[in-house]
Amino acid sequence: MNSTQEWQNVTWFEVDEHQLGQRIDNFLFSRLKGVPKSRIYRLIREGQVRVNKKRIKAETKLAIGDMIRVAPIRYEQKDESAVPVSDKVAQSLLSRVIYEDEGLMVVNKPSGIAVHGGSGVAYGLIEGLRAASGKKYLELIHRIDRDTSGLVMISKKRSTLKLLQDMLREHKIKKTYAAVVKGQVALDRQLIDAPLHRYELANGERRVRVSKEGKESKTQWNVAERFMHGTLVYASPLSGRTHQIRVHGLSIGHPLIGDDKYGHETEYKGPKPRRLCLHAMRLEIPGYPTIEAPLPEDMQSLVAQLRAQKADKVVVSAKDDE
């Protein structure tokens, strides 16, 4: 059965102990293979996804025994099996595995590749790794934006998926990002505390803004190095909101360099970036060694160009971001 036909009837799912506490949107992403994320969000908004016969929101969390009903989905979508992952791409993805044990795989994702297929993307990181490794079970534990590079956690066992997603919900896993932002950030260290509200543009694209009606969101920013036209910052989100670091940077007048969604109109006279200057550089997971991915070459090159315009010293270590 191809992906055009697979979901054209009413579909039922029952939640077991492995999905306890999982958000309904994340649950559906991993099960409605081939259905674009934008379509899944629309199904939820329109009430075509019901949990125990009730309408729900994307952030609704599941309980054991919940019965999920998904209305028929009709759309044109190419069969994903018709787009095989090339040997070159497969080897490239496998070479980016930074850490692996019996239950967890951590990959240093390049900028420009989505973490999963859909919304016009033939395949993403997870599909590529499944094809490249031949492993029957691989699931994303969390997501980062397509244009963001860096560390992505992938489970090889359901028990690891539940354990680490529980840790994420309880804010026990510390994530640190390297970001290059516009202008010189004045404070060496600051906690950005600004609630974030997610909304949609007329074309269905998701955006985020600071709003009193938004959800509590906090990001710790530590300056690593200042330049004439920018600043290298180490940012640790203390909550897990969409586009959090990007919007928090904009909120204090320092949007990320290379961001075409937030703050692209802010003046910037430094070297031209190749992409969004945001990299997931470190994971600190209880019970695991600290996992790190060095700054990618394109961001290293940009930092070198910025540094050449005006040398400055590192004012705080990457490790001092408590």
PDB file of C-alpha atoms in Angstrom:
ATOM      1  CA  MET A   1       0.000   0.000   0.000  1.00  0.00           C
ATOM      2  CA  ASN A   2       1.512   3.360  -0.956  1.00  0.00           C
ATOM      3  CA  SER A   3       1.338   6.508   1.149  1.00  0.00           C
ATOM      4  CA  THR A   4      -1.398   8.002  -1.053  1.00  0.00           C
ATOM      5  CA  GLN A   5      -3.762   5.187  -0.104  1.00  0.00           C
ATOM      6  CA  GLU A   6      -2.589   4.202   3.366  1.00  0.00           C
ATOM      7  CA  TRP A   7      -4.584   6.747   5.401  1.00  0.00           C
ATOM      8  CA  GLN A   8      -7.720   7.055   3.232  1.00  0.00           C
ATOM      9  CA  ASN A   9      -9.860   5.222   5.789  1.00  0.00           C
ATOM     10  CA  VAL A  10     -10.606   5.988   9.428  1.00  0.00           C
ATOM     11  CA  THR A  11      -7.562   5.011  11.477  1.00  0.00           C
ATOM     12  CA  TRP A  12      -7.569   4.012  15.140  1.00  0.00           C
ATOM     13  CA  PHE A  13      -4.658   3.908  17.581  1.00  0.00           C
ATOM     14  CA  GLU A  14      -4.598   2.788  21.210  1.00  0.00           C
ATOM     15  CA  VAL A  15      -2.034   4.323  23.573  1.00  0.00           C
ATOM     16  CA  ASP A  16       0.126   1.919  25.561  1.00  0.00           C
ATOM     17  CA  GLU A  17       2.713   2.457  28.307  1.00  0.00           C
ATOM     18  CA  HIS A  18       5.396   3.427  25.775  1.00  0.00           C
ATOM     19  CA  GLN A  19       3.451   6.507  24.676  1.00  0.00           C
ATOM     20  CA  LEU A  20       2.373   7.667  28.142  1.00  0.00           C
ATOM     21  CA  GLY A  21       2.793  11.438  28.388  1.00  0.00           C
ATOM     22  CA  GLN A  22       3.669  11.902  24.711  1.00  0.00           C
ATOM     23  CA  ARG A  23       2.137  14.862  22.870  1.00  0.00           C
ATOM     24  CA  ILE A  24      -0.519  13.949  20.313  1.00  0.00           C
ATOM     25  CA  ASP A  25       1.285  15.806  17.486  1.00  0.00           C
ATOM     26  CA  ASN A  26       4.527  13.897  18.134  1.00  0.00           C
ATOM     27  CA  PHE A  27       2.565  10.639  18.363  1.00  0.00           C
ATOM     28  CA  LEU A  28       0.977  11.247  14.967  1.00  0.00           C
ATOM     29  CA  PHE A  29       4.234  12.379  13.319  1.00  0.00           C
ATOM     30  CA  SER A  30       5.761   8.964  14.045  1.00  0.00           C
ATOM     31  CA  ARG A  31       2.735   6.970  12.883  1.00  0.00           C
ATOM     32  CA  LEU A  32       1.176   8.779   9.941  1.00  0.00           C
ATOM     33  CA  LYS A  33       4.115   8.050   7.666  1.00  0.00           C
ATOM     34  CA  GLY A  34       4.206  10.242   4.574  1.00  0.00           C
ATOM     35  CA  VAL A  35       1.662  12.772   5.874  1.00  0.00           C
ATOM     36  CA  PRO A  36       3.126  16.313   5.997  1.00  0.00           C
ATOM     37  CA  LYS A  37       3.353  17.908   9.426  1.00  0.00           C
ATOM     38  CA  SER A  38       1.306  20.871   8.215  1.00  0.00           C
ATOM     39  CA  ARG A  39      -1.519  18.491   7.267  1.00  0.00           C
ATOM     40  CA  ILE A  40      -1.407  16.776  10.670  1.00  0.00           C
ATOM     41  CA  TYR A  41      -1.682  20.139  12.454  1.00  0.00           C
ATOM     42  CA  ARG A  42      -4.631  21.037  10.229  1.00  0.00           C
ATOM     43  CA  LEU A  43      -6.366  17.752  11.033  1.00  0.00           C
ATOM     44  CA  ILE A  44      -5.964  18.507  14.746  1.00  0.00           C
ATOM     45  CA  ARG A  45      -7.259  22.089  14.365  1.00  0.00           C
ATOM     46  CA  GLU A  46     -10.273  20.952  12.361  1.00  0.00           C
ATOM     47  CA  GLY A  47     -11.244  18.302  14.918  1.00  0.00           C
ATOM     48  CA  GLN A  48     -10.500  15.406  12.573  1.00  0.00           C
ATOM     49  CA  VAL A  49      -8.309  13.865  15.252  1.00  0.00           C
ATOM     50  CA  ARG A  50     -10.208  12.833  18.384  1.00  0.00           C
ATOM     51  CA  VAL A  51      -8.980  11.311  21.638  1.00  0.00           C
ATOM     52  CA  ASN A  52     -11.684   9.367  23.466  1.00  0.00           C
ATOM     53  CA  LYS A  53     -14.221  11.058  21.130  1.00  0.00           C
ATOM     54  CA  LYS A  54     -13.122  14.554  22.228  1.00  0.00           C
ATOM     55  CA  ARG A  55     -11.423  17.341  20.291  1.00  0.00           C
ATOM     56  CA  ILE A  56      -7.851  17.998  21.378  1.00  0.00           C
ATOM     57  CA  LYS A  57      -4.972  20.425  20.852  1.00  0.00           C
ATOM     58  CA  ALA A  58      -1.540  19.669  19.407  1.00  0.00           C
ATOM     59  CA  GLU A  59       0.026  19.800  22.878  1.00  0.00           C
ATOM     60  CA  THR A  60      -2.489  17.381  24.461  1.00  0.00           C
ATOM     61  CA  LYS A  61      -0.624  14.616  26.308  1.00  0.00           C
ATOM     62  CA  LEU A  62      -1.669  10.999  26.062  1.00  0.00           C
ATOM     63  CA  ALA A  63      -2.591   8.502  28.773  1.00  0.00           C
ATOM     64  CA  ILE A  64      -2.519   4.694  28.712  1.00  0.00           C
ATOM     65  CA  GLY A  65      -5.674   3.329  27.088  1.00  0.00           C
ATOM     66  CA  ASP A  66      -6.552   6.504  25.177  1.00  0.00           C
ATOM     67  CA  MET A  67      -8.294   5.738  21.883  1.00  0.00           C
ATOM     68  CA  ILE A  68      -7.233   7.996  19.022  1.00  0.00           C
ATOM     69  CA  ARG A  69      -9.424   8.343  15.935  1.00  0.00           C
ATOM     70  CA  VAL A  70      -8.001   9.917  12.767  1.00  0.00           C
ATOM     71  CA  ALA A  71     -10.451  10.807   9.984  1.00  0.00           C
ATOM     72  CA  PRO A  72      -9.662   9.702   6.400  1.00  0.00           C
ATOM     73  CA  ILE A  73      -6.763  11.646   4.885  1.00  0.00           C
ATOM     74  CA  ARG A  74      -6.891  12.247   1.151  1.00  0.00           C
ATOM     75  CA  TYR A  75      -4.034  13.943  -0.668  1.00  0.00           C
ATOM     76  CA  GLU A  76      -1.470  13.307  -3.352  1.00  0.00           C
ATOM     77  CA  GLN A  77       1.881  12.162  -1.995  1.00  0.00           C
ATOM     78  CA  LYS A  78       4.585  10.212  -3.745  1.00  0.00           C
ATOM     79  CA  ASP A  79       5.539   6.823  -2.383  1.00  0.00           C
ATOM     80  CA  GLU A  80       8.571   7.420  -0.151  1.00  0.00           C
ATOM     81  CA  SER A  81      10.020   4.076  -1.237  1.00  0.00           C
ATOM     82  CA  ALA A  82      10.414   5.578  -4.699  1.00  0.00           C
ATOM     83  CA  VAL A  83      13.071   7.945  -3.334  1.00  0.00           C
ATOM     84  CA  PRO A  84      15.850   5.643  -2.121  1.00  0.00           C
ATOM     85  CA  VAL A  85      18.677   7.010  -0.026  1.00  0.00           C
ATOM     86  CA  SER A  86      21.915   6.905  -2.025  1.00  0.00           C
ATOM     87  CA  ASP A  87      24.965   5.089  -0.676  1.00  0.00           C
ATOM     88  CA  LYS A  88      26.804   8.411  -0.536  1.00  0.00           C
ATOM     89  CA  VAL A  89      24.104  10.038   1.612  1.00  0.00           C
ATOM     90  CA  ALA A  90      23.821   6.917   3.778  1.00  0.00           C
ATOM     91  CA  GLN A  91      27.536   6.831   4.515  1.00  0.00           C
ATOM     92  CA  SER A  92      27.553  10.564   5.181  1.00  0.00           C
ATOM     93  CA  LEU A  93      24.788  10.230   7.775  1.00  0.00           C
ATOM     94  CA  LEU A  94      26.395   7.237   9.464  1.00  0.00           C
ATOM     95  CA  SER A  95      29.719   9.076   9.645  1.00  0.00           C
ATOM     96  CA  ARG A  96      27.965  11.793  11.662  1.00  0.00           C
ATOM     97  CA  VAL A  97      27.051   9.500  14.567  1.00  0.00           C
ATOM     98  CA  ILE A  98      28.795  11.096  17.569  1.00  0.00           C
ATOM     99  CA  TYR A  99      27.645   8.666  20.260  1.00  0.00           C
ATOM    100  CA  GLU A 100      25.977   5.256  20.242  1.00  0.00           C
ATOM    101  CA  ASP A 101      25.097   2.585  22.769  1.00  0.00           C
ATOM    102  CA  GLU A 102      22.455  -0.149  22.932  1.00  0.00           C
ATOM    103  CA  GLY A 103      19.585   2.320  23.282  1.00  0.00           C
ATOM    104  CA  LEU A 104      20.739   5.764  22.144  1.00  0.00           C
ATOM    105  CA  MET A 105      22.245   7.225  18.986  1.00  0.00           C
ATOM    106  CA  VAL A 106      23.306  10.893  18.801  1.00  0.00           C
ATOM    107  CA  VAL A 107      23.923  12.381  15.356  1.00  0.00           C
ATOM    108  CA  ASN A 108      25.610  15.655  14.394  1.00  0.00           C
ATOM    109  CA  LYS A 109      23.009  16.810  11.858  1.00  0.00           C
ATOM    110  CA  PRO A 110      24.169  19.159   9.101  1.00  0.00           C
ATOM    111  CA  SER A 111      22.269  22.375   8.417  1.00  0.00           C
ATOM    112  CA  GLY A 112      19.800  22.070   5.560  1.00  0.00           C
ATOM    113  CA  ILE A 113      18.438  18.592   6.244  1.00  0.00           C
ATOM    114  CA  ALA A 114      15.126  18.141   8.059  1.00  0.00           C
ATOM    115  CA  VAL A 115      14.956  15.705  10.957  1.00  0.00           C
ATOM    116  CA  HIS A 116      12.135  13.855   9.170  1.00  0.00           C
ATOM    117  CA  GLY A 117      10.444  13.812   5.772  1.00  0.00           C
ATOM    118  CA  GLY A 118       7.147  15.470   4.880  1.00  0.00           C
ATOM    119  CA  SER A 119       5.963  18.909   3.755  1.00  0.00           C
ATOM    120  CA  GLY A 120       7.650  18.513   0.387  1.00  0.00           C
ATOM    121  CA  VAL A 121      10.781  16.828   1.775  1.00  0.00           C
ATOM    122  CA  ALA A 122      11.358  13.367   0.301  1.00  0.00           C
ATOM    123  CA  TYR A 123      13.226  12.118   3.343  1.00  0.00           C
ATOM    124  CA  GLY A 124      14.903  13.494   6.436  1.00  0.00           C
ATOM    125  CA  LEU A 125      17.556  12.493   8.934  1.00  0.00           C
ATOM    126  CA  ILE A 126      15.514   9.721  10.556  1.00  0.00           C
ATOM    127  CA  GLU A 127      14.453   8.125   7.255  1.00  0.00           C
ATOM    128  CA  GLY A 128      18.019   8.328   5.973  1.00  0.00           C
ATOM    129  CA  LEU A 129      19.424   6.673   9.104  1.00  0.00           C
ATOM    130  CA  ARG A 130      16.833   3.905   8.995  1.00  0.00           C
ATOM    131  CA  ALA A 131      17.738   3.145   5.397  1.00  0.00           C
ATOM    132  CA  ALA A 132      21.487   3.480   5.984  1.00  0.00           C
ATOM    133  CA  SER A 133      21.690   1.411   9.173  1.00  0.00           C
ATOM    134  CA  GLY A 134      19.090  -1.228   8.377  1.00  0.00           C
ATOM    135  CA  LYS A 135      17.804  -0.942  11.947  1.00  0.00           C
ATOM    136  CA  LYS A 136      14.123  -1.808  12.343  1.00  0.00           C
ATOM    137  CA  TYR A 137      13.517   0.614  15.216  1.00  0.00           C
ATOM    138  CA  LEU A 138      14.828   4.170  15.206  1.00  0.00           C
ATOM    139  CA  GLU A 139      12.734   7.067  16.557  1.00  0.00           C
ATOM    140  CA  LEU A 140      13.428  10.761  17.056  1.00  0.00           C
ATOM    141  CA  ILE A 141      13.563  11.704  20.733  1.00  0.00           C
ATOM    142  CA  HIS A 142      13.333  15.430  19.926  1.00  0.00           C
ATOM    143  CA  ARG A 143      13.636  17.758  16.936  1.00  0.00           C
ATOM    144  CA  ILE A 144      15.714  20.722  15.843  1.00  0.00           C
ATOM    145  CA  ASP A 145      14.976  23.065  12.940  1.00  0.00           C
ATOM    146  CA  ARG A 146      16.015  22.140   9.439  1.00  0.00           C
ATOM    147  CA  ASP A 147      18.451  25.072   9.216  1.00  0.00           C
ATOM    148  CA  THR A 148      19.968  24.370  12.649  1.00  0.00           C
ATOM    149  CA  SER A 149      22.964  22.051  12.782  1.00  0.00           C
ATOM    150  CA  GLY A 150      24.119  19.877  15.625  1.00  0.00           C
ATOM    151  CA  LEU A 151      23.191  17.133  18.042  1.00  0.00           C
ATOM    152  CA  VAL A 152      19.985  15.124  17.615  1.00  0.00           C
ATOM    153  CA  MET A 153      19.042  12.264  19.953  1.00  0.00           C
ATOM    154  CA  ILE A 154      17.576   9.119  18.366  1.00  0.00           C
ATOM    155  CA  SER A 155      16.318   6.104  20.299  1.00  0.00           C
ATOM    156  CA  LYS A 156      17.073   2.523  19.316  1.00  0.00           C
ATOM    157  CA  LYS A 157      14.672   1.112  21.950  1.00  0.00           C
ATOM    158  CA  ARG A 158      11.216   2.155  23.134  1.00  0.00           C
ATOM    159  CA  SER A 159      12.403   2.186  26.739  1.00  0.00           C
ATOM    160  CA  THR A 160      15.130   4.713  25.862  1.00  0.00           C
ATOM    161  CA  LEU A 161      12.626   6.865  23.974  1.00  0.00           C
ATOM    162  CA  LYS A 162      10.323   7.075  26.984  1.00  0.00           C
ATOM    163  CA  LEU A 163      13.167   7.613  29.473  1.00  0.00           C
ATOM    164  CA  LEU A 164      14.778  10.497  27.596  1.00  0.00           C
ATOM    165  CA  GLN A 165      11.488  12.142  26.591  1.00  0.00           C
ATOM    166  CA  ASP A 166      10.509  12.071  30.277  1.00  0.00           C
ATOM    167  CA  MET A 167      13.856  13.703  31.109  1.00  0.00           C
ATOM    168  CA  LEU A 168      13.212  16.392  28.508  1.00  0.00           C
ATOM    169  CA  ARG A 169       9.758  17.121  29.926  1.00  0.00           C
ATOM    170  CA  GLU A 170      11.252  17.358  33.416  1.00  0.00           C
ATOM    171  CA  HIS A 171      14.073  19.634  32.139  1.00  0.00           C
ATOM    172  CA  LYS A 172      16.748  17.197  33.313  1.00  0.00           C
ATOM    173  CA  ILE A 173      18.663  17.256  30.017  1.00  0.00           C
ATOM    174  CA  LYS A 174      20.754  20.366  29.467  1.00  0.00           C
ATOM    175  CA  LYS A 175      21.145  21.491  25.860  1.00  0.00           C
ATOM    176  CA  THR A 176      23.644  24.163  24.864  1.00  0.00           C
ATOM    177  CA  TYR A 177      23.665  25.904  21.496  1.00  0.00           C
ATOM    178  CA  ALA A 178      26.264  28.124  19.843  1.00  0.00           C
ATOM    179  CA  ALA A 179      24.682  31.130  18.129  1.00  0.00           C
ATOM    180  CA  VAL A 180      26.211  34.052  16.268  1.00  0.00           C
ATOM    181  CA  VAL A 181      23.990  37.107  16.672  1.00  0.00           C
ATOM    182  CA  LYS A 182      23.878  40.608  15.266  1.00  0.00           C
ATOM    183  CA  GLY A 183      25.501  43.429  17.250  1.00  0.00           C
ATOM    184  CA  GLN A 184      27.492  43.425  20.456  1.00  0.00           C
ATOM    185  CA  VAL A 185      25.578  41.880  23.356  1.00  0.00           C
ATOM    186  CA  ALA A 186      26.179  44.115  26.381  1.00  0.00           C
ATOM    187  CA  LEU A 187      25.825  41.647  29.260  1.00  0.00           C
ATOM    188  CA  ASP A 188      28.268  38.772  29.700  1.00  0.00           C
ATOM    189  CA  ARG A 189      25.482  36.640  31.171  1.00  0.00           C
ATOM    190  CA  GLN A 190      21.739  37.058  31.209  1.00  0.00           C
ATOM    191  CA  LEU A 191      18.564  35.059  31.661  1.00  0.00           C
ATOM    192  CA  ILE A 192      16.030  35.946  28.983  1.00  0.00           C
ATOM    193  CA  ASP A 193      12.585  35.417  30.494  1.00  0.00           C
ATOM    194  CA  ALA A 194       9.895  36.127  27.889  1.00  0.00           C
ATOM    195  CA  PRO A 195       6.728  34.056  27.243  1.00  0.00           C
ATOM    196  CA  LEU A 196       6.381  32.774  23.688  1.00  0.00           C
ATOM    197  CA  HIS A 197       3.202  32.365  21.666  1.00  0.00           C
ATOM    198  CA  ARG A 198       3.016  30.242  18.530  1.00  0.00           C
ATOM    199  CA  TYR A 199       0.812  31.362  15.647  1.00  0.00           C
ATOM    200  CA  GLU A 200       0.361  30.764  11.927  1.00  0.00           C
ATOM    201  CA  LEU A 201       0.705  33.004   8.903  1.00  0.00           C
ATOM    202  CA  ALA A 202      -1.984  33.030   6.227  1.00  0.00           C
ATOM    203  CA  ASN A 203      -0.019  30.413   4.265  1.00  0.00           C
ATOM    204  CA  GLY A 204       0.026  28.027   7.237  1.00  0.00           C
ATOM    205  CA  GLU A 205       3.669  28.641   8.169  1.00  0.00           C
ATOM    206  CA  ARG A 206       4.337  28.514  11.910  1.00  0.00           C
ATOM    207  CA  ARG A 207       5.885  31.525  13.629  1.00  0.00           C
ATOM    208  CA  VAL A 208       6.526  32.536  17.240  1.00  0.00           C
ATOM    209  CA  ARG A 209       6.434  35.872  19.048  1.00  0.00           C
ATOM    210  CA  VAL A 210       6.854  37.204  22.568  1.00  0.00           C
ATOM    211  CA  SER A 211       3.416  37.632  24.094  1.00  0.00           C
ATOM    212  CA  LYS A 212       1.830  37.856  27.543  1.00  0.00           C
ATOM    213  CA  GLU A 213      -0.561  35.148  26.331  1.00  0.00           C
ATOM    214  CA  GLY A 214       2.345  32.840  25.506  1.00  0.00           C
ATOM    215  CA  LYS A 215       3.912  29.982  27.445  1.00  0.00           C
ATOM    216  CA  GLU A 216       6.661  30.565  29.995  1.00  0.00           C
ATOM    217  CA  SER A 217      10.032  30.486  28.235  1.00  0.00           C
ATOM    218  CA  LYS A 218      13.530  31.059  29.585  1.00  0.00           C
ATOM    219  CA  THR A 219      16.948  30.986  27.922  1.00  0.00           C
ATOM    220  CA  GLN A 220      20.334  31.456  29.583  1.00  0.00           C
ATOM    221  CA  TRP A 221      22.682  33.488  27.347  1.00  0.00           C
ATOM    222  CA  ASN A 222      26.428  33.643  27.951  1.00  0.00           C
ATOM    223  CA  VAL A 223      28.707  35.726  25.756  1.00  0.00           C
ATOM    224  CA  ALA A 224      31.727  33.821  24.441  1.00  0.00           C
ATOM    225  CA  GLU A 225      33.247  36.441  22.146  1.00  0.00           C
ATOM    226  CA  ARG A 226      32.373  39.904  20.864  1.00  0.00           C
ATOM    227  CA  PHE A 227      33.182  41.269  17.419  1.00  0.00           C
ATOM    228  CA  MET A 228      32.645  44.561  15.653  1.00  0.00           C
ATOM    229  CA  HIS A 229      29.402  43.423  14.022  1.00  0.00           C
ATOM    230  CA  GLY A 230      28.338  40.374  16.011  1.00  0.00           C
ATOM    231  CA  THR A 231      28.625  38.233  19.127  1.00  0.00           C
ATOM    232  CA  LEU A 232      29.218  34.528  19.660  1.00  0.00           C
ATOM    233  CA  VAL A 233      26.805  33.350  22.341  1.00  0.00           C
ATOM    234  CA  TYR A 234      26.291  30.046  24.149  1.00  0.00           C
ATOM    235  CA  ALA A 235      22.549  29.662  24.766  1.00  0.00           C
ATOM    236  CA  SER A 236      20.875  27.086  27.021  1.00  0.00           C
ATOM    237  CA  PRO A 237      17.082  26.900  26.705  1.00  0.00           C
ATOM    238  CA  LEU A 238      15.458  26.159  30.055  1.00  0.00           C
ATOM    239  CA  SER A 239      12.187  25.378  28.280  1.00  0.00           C
ATOM    240  CA  GLY A 240      11.558  23.694  24.953  1.00  0.00           C
ATOM    241  CA  ARG A 241       9.579  26.132  22.803  1.00  0.00           C
ATOM    242  CA  THR A 242       9.591  26.331  19.019  1.00  0.00           C
ATOM    243  CA  HIS A 243      12.231  28.796  17.704  1.00  0.00           C
ATOM    244  CA  GLN A 244      12.964  29.782  21.314  1.00  0.00           C
ATOM    245  CA  ILE A 245      16.588  30.915  20.991  1.00  0.00           C
ATOM    246  CA  ARG A 246      15.853  32.764  17.755  1.00  0.00           C
ATOM    247  CA  VAL A 247      12.882  34.709  19.108  1.00  0.00           C
ATOM    248  CA  HIS A 248      14.528  35.425  22.464  1.00  0.00           C
ATOM    249  CA  GLY A 249      17.516  36.860  20.607  1.00  0.00           C
ATOM    250  CA  LEU A 250      15.216  39.088  18.589  1.00  0.00           C
ATOM    251  CA  SER A 251      13.433  40.167  21.787  1.00  0.00           C
ATOM    252  CA  ILE A 252      16.619  41.748  23.190  1.00  0.00           C
ATOM    253  CA  GLY A 253      17.654  43.314  19.897  1.00  0.00           C
ATOM    254  CA  HIS A 254      20.151  40.632  18.843  1.00  0.00           C
ATOM    255  CA  PRO A 255      18.574  38.330  16.240  1.00  0.00           C
ATOM    256  CA  LEU A 256      20.638  35.466  14.889  1.00  0.00           C
ATOM    257  CA  ILE A 257      22.770  36.094  11.820  1.00  0.00           C
ATOM    258  CA  GLY A 258      21.360  34.274   8.796  1.00  0.00           C
ATOM    259  CA  ASP A 259      17.812  34.024  10.196  1.00  0.00           C
ATOM    260  CA  ASP A 260      15.338  34.673   7.370  1.00  0.00           C
ATOM    261  CA  LYS A 261      12.301  34.511   9.667  1.00  0.00           C
ATOM    262  CA  TYR A 262      13.169  36.613  12.704  1.00  0.00           C
ATOM    263  CA  GLY A 263      15.065  39.889  12.601  1.00  0.00           C
ATOM    264  CA  HIS A 264      16.266  39.679   9.000  1.00  0.00           C
ATOM    265  CA  GLU A 265      15.491  43.398   8.627  1.00  0.00           C
ATOM    266  CA  THR A 266      17.844  44.292  11.491  1.00  0.00           C
ATOM    267  CA  GLU A 267      20.971  46.036  10.193  1.00  0.00           C
ATOM    268  CA  TYR A 268      24.066  43.877   9.883  1.00  0.00           C
ATOM    269  CA  LYS A 269      27.333  44.946   8.227  1.00  0.00           C
ATOM    270  CA  GLY A 270      29.439  41.872   8.878  1.00  0.00           C
ATOM    271  CA  PRO A 271      30.410  39.028   6.519  1.00  0.00           C
ATOM    272  CA  LYS A 272      27.552  37.315   4.721  1.00  0.00           C
ATOM    273  CA  PRO A 273      26.476  34.013   6.339  1.00  0.00           C
ATOM    274  CA  ARG A 274      25.801  30.819   4.425  1.00  0.00           C
ATOM    275  CA  ARG A 275      22.855  29.863   6.659  1.00  0.00           C
ATOM    276  CA  LEU A 276      21.213  30.278  10.073  1.00  0.00           C
ATOM    277  CA  CYS A 277      24.038  30.579  12.612  1.00  0.00           C
ATOM    278  CA  LEU A 278      22.704  28.177  15.236  1.00  0.00           C
ATOM    279  CA  HIS A 279      24.377  24.917  16.253  1.00  0.00           C
ATOM    280  CA  ALA A 280      23.346  22.379  18.925  1.00  0.00           C
ATOM    281  CA  MET A 281      26.805  21.910  20.443  1.00  0.00           C
ATOM    282  CA  ARG A 282      26.376  20.029  23.728  1.00  0.00           C
ATOM    283  CA  LEU A 283      24.088  17.558  25.502  1.00  0.00           C
ATOM    284  CA  GLU A 284      24.340  16.834  29.219  1.00  0.00           C
ATOM    285  CA  ILE A 285      22.149  13.818  29.983  1.00  0.00           C
ATOM    286  CA  PRO A 286      21.988  12.256  33.466  1.00  0.00           C
ATOM    287  CA  GLY A 287      23.722   8.873  33.397  1.00  0.00           C
ATOM    288  CA  TYR A 288      25.531   9.551  30.099  1.00  0.00           C
ATOM    289  CA  PRO A 289      28.872  11.177  29.241  1.00  0.00           C
ATOM    290  CA  THR A 290      28.716  14.786  28.037  1.00  0.00           C
ATOM    291  CA  ILE A 291      28.229  14.697  24.256  1.00  0.00           C
ATOM    292  CA  GLU A 292      29.660  17.525  22.152  1.00  0.00           C
ATOM    293  CA  ALA A 293      29.807  18.502  18.489  1.00  0.00           C
ATOM    294  CA  PRO A 294      32.371  21.123  17.397  1.00  0.00           C
ATOM    295  CA  LEU A 295      31.310  24.263  15.563  1.00  0.00           C
ATOM    296  CA  PRO A 296      30.793  23.325  11.892  1.00  0.00           C
ATOM    297  CA  GLU A 297      33.161  24.666   9.267  1.00  0.00           C
ATOM    298  CA  ASP A 298      30.758  27.251   7.839  1.00  0.00           C
ATOM    299  CA  MET A 299      30.184  28.828  11.255  1.00  0.00           C
ATOM    300  CA  GLN A 300      33.899  28.605  12.075  1.00  0.00           C
ATOM    301  CA  SER A 301      34.619  30.479   8.843  1.00  0.00           C
ATOM    302  CA  LEU A 302      32.091  33.206   9.687  1.00  0.00           C
ATOM    303  CA  VAL A 303      33.513  33.600  13.211  1.00  0.00           C
ATOM    304  CA  ALA A 304      37.044  33.867  11.765  1.00  0.00           C
ATOM    305  CA  GLN A 305      35.892  36.608   9.394  1.00  0.00           C
ATOM    306  CA  LEU A 306      34.156  38.479  12.207  1.00  0.00           C
ATOM    307  CA  ARG A 307      37.198  38.066  14.419  1.00  0.00           C
ATOM    308  CA  ALA A 308      39.469  39.471  11.707  1.00  0.00           C
ATOM    309  CA  GLN A 309      37.430  42.674  11.668  1.00  0.00           C
ATOM    310  CA  LYS A 310      38.115  43.238  15.355  1.00  0.00           C
ATOM    311  CA  ALA A 311      39.948  40.824  17.610  1.00  0.00           C
ATOM    312  CA  ASP A 312      38.572  40.357  21.088  1.00  0.00           C
ATOM    313  CA  LYS A 313      39.063  37.864  23.854  1.00  0.00           C
ATOM    314  CA  VAL A 314      36.779  35.111  25.076  1.00  0.00           C
ATOM    315  CA  VAL A 315      35.060  36.461  28.161  1.00  0.00           C
ATOM    316  CA  VAL A 316      33.433  33.255  29.407  1.00  0.00           C
ATOM    317  CA  SER A 317      34.214  29.602  28.877  1.00  0.00           C
ATOM    318  CA  ALA A 318      31.812  27.301  27.046  1.00  0.00           C
ATOM    319  CA  LYS A 319      31.696  25.232  30.219  1.00  0.00           C
ATOM    320  CA  ASP A 320      30.601  28.157  32.391  1.00  0.00           C
ATOM    321  CA  ASP A 321      27.036  28.312  31.216  1.00  0.00           C
ATOM    322  CA  GLU A 322      25.172  27.375  34.340  1.00  0.00           C
TER     323      GLU A 322
END
